Tab-separated table of C-alpha atoms in Angstrom:
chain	number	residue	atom	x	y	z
A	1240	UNK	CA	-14.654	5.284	1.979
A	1241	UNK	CA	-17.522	2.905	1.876
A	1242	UNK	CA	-17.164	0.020	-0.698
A	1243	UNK	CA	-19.880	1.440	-3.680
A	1244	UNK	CA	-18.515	5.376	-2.519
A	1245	UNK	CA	-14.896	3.740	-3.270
A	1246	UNK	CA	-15.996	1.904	-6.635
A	1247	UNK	CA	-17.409	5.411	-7.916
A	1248	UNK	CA	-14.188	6.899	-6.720
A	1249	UNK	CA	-12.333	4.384	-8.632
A	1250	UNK	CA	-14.614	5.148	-11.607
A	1251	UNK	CA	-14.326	8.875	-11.840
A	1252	UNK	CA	-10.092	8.440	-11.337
A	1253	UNK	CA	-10.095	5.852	-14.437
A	1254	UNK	CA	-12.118	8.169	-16.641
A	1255	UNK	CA	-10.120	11.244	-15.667
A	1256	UNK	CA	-7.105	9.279	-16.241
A	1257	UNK	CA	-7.762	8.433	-19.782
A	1258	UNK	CA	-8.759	11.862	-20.823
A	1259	UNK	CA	-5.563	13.300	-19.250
A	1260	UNK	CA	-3.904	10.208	-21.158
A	1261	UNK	CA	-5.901	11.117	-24.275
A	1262	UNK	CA	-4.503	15.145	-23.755
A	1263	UNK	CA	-0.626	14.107	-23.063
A	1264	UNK	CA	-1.134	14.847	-19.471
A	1265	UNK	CA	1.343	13.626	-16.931
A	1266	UNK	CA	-0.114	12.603	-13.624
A	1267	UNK	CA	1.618	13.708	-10.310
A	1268	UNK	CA	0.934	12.988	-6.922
A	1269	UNK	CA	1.803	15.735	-4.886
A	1270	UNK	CA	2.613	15.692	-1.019
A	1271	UNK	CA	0.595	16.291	1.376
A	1272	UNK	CA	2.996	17.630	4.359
A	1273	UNK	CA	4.692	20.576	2.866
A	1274	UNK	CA	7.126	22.785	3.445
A	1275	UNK	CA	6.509	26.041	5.445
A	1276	UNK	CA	8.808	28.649	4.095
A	1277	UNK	CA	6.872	27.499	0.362
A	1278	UNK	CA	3.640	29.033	1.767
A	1279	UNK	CA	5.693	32.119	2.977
A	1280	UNK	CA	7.141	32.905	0.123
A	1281	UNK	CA	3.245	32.908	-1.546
A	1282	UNK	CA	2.536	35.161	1.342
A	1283	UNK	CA	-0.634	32.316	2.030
A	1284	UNK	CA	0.847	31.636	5.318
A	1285	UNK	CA	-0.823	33.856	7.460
A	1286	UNK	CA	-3.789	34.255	5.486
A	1287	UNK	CA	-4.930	30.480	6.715
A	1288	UNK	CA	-4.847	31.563	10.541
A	1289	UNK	CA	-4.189	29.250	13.061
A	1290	UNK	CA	-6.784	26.192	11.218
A	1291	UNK	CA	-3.457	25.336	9.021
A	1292	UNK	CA	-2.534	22.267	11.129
A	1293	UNK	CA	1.563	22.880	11.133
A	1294	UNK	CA	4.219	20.874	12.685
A	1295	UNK	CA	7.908	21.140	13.451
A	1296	UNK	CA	9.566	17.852	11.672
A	1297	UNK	CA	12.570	15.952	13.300
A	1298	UNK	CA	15.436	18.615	11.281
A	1299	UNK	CA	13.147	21.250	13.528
A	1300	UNK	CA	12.155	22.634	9.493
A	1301	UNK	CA	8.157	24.218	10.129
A	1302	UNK	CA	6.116	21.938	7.881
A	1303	UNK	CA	2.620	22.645	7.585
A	1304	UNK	CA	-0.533	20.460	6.305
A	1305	UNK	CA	-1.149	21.602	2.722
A	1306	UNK	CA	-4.370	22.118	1.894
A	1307	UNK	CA	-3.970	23.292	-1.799
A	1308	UNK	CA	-0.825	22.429	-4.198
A	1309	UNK	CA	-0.633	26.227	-5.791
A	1310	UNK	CA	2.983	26.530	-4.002
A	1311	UNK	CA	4.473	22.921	-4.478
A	1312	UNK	CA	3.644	23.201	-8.598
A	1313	UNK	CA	5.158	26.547	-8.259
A	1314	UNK	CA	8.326	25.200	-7.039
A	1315	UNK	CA	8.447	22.430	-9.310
A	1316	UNK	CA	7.964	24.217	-12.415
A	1317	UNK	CA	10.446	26.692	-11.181
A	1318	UNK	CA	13.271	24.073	-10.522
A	1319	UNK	CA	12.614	21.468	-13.785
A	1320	UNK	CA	11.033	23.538	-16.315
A	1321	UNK	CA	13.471	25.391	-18.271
């Protein structure tokens, strides 16, 4: 990012921020490198073809650049929402 692109960036997250504050929101960051058998169990990982950049990490577990967060919110909710 360019300094002025960065300070607009900056700008939107703040005012985002407080709405979500405002509405009892809780922020999450979310990873980017995710799991591979998450995006098989949607059945999404296939449908992305060979553009999903995927990688074998150093446990040899298939990890896979996520380009959406559909399947990691899925799995949270599923493990800490009761």
């Amino acid at each position: 990012w360019l300094p002025l692109g960065f300070r607009v960036l900056k700008k939107i997250e703040q005012i985002v921020r407080e709405e979500m504050d405002r509405a009892g929101a809780i922020e999450m960051l979310m990873p980017t490198l995710q799991q591979a058998d998450l995006w098989r169990e949607s059945g999404r990982y296939d449908d992305y073809g060979e553009e999903m950049l995927r990688i074998t990490d150093r446990h040899d577990r298939d990890m896979l650049y996520g380009p959406t967060n559909e399947e990691m919110i899925t799995d949270i909710f599923r493990s800490f929402v009761k």
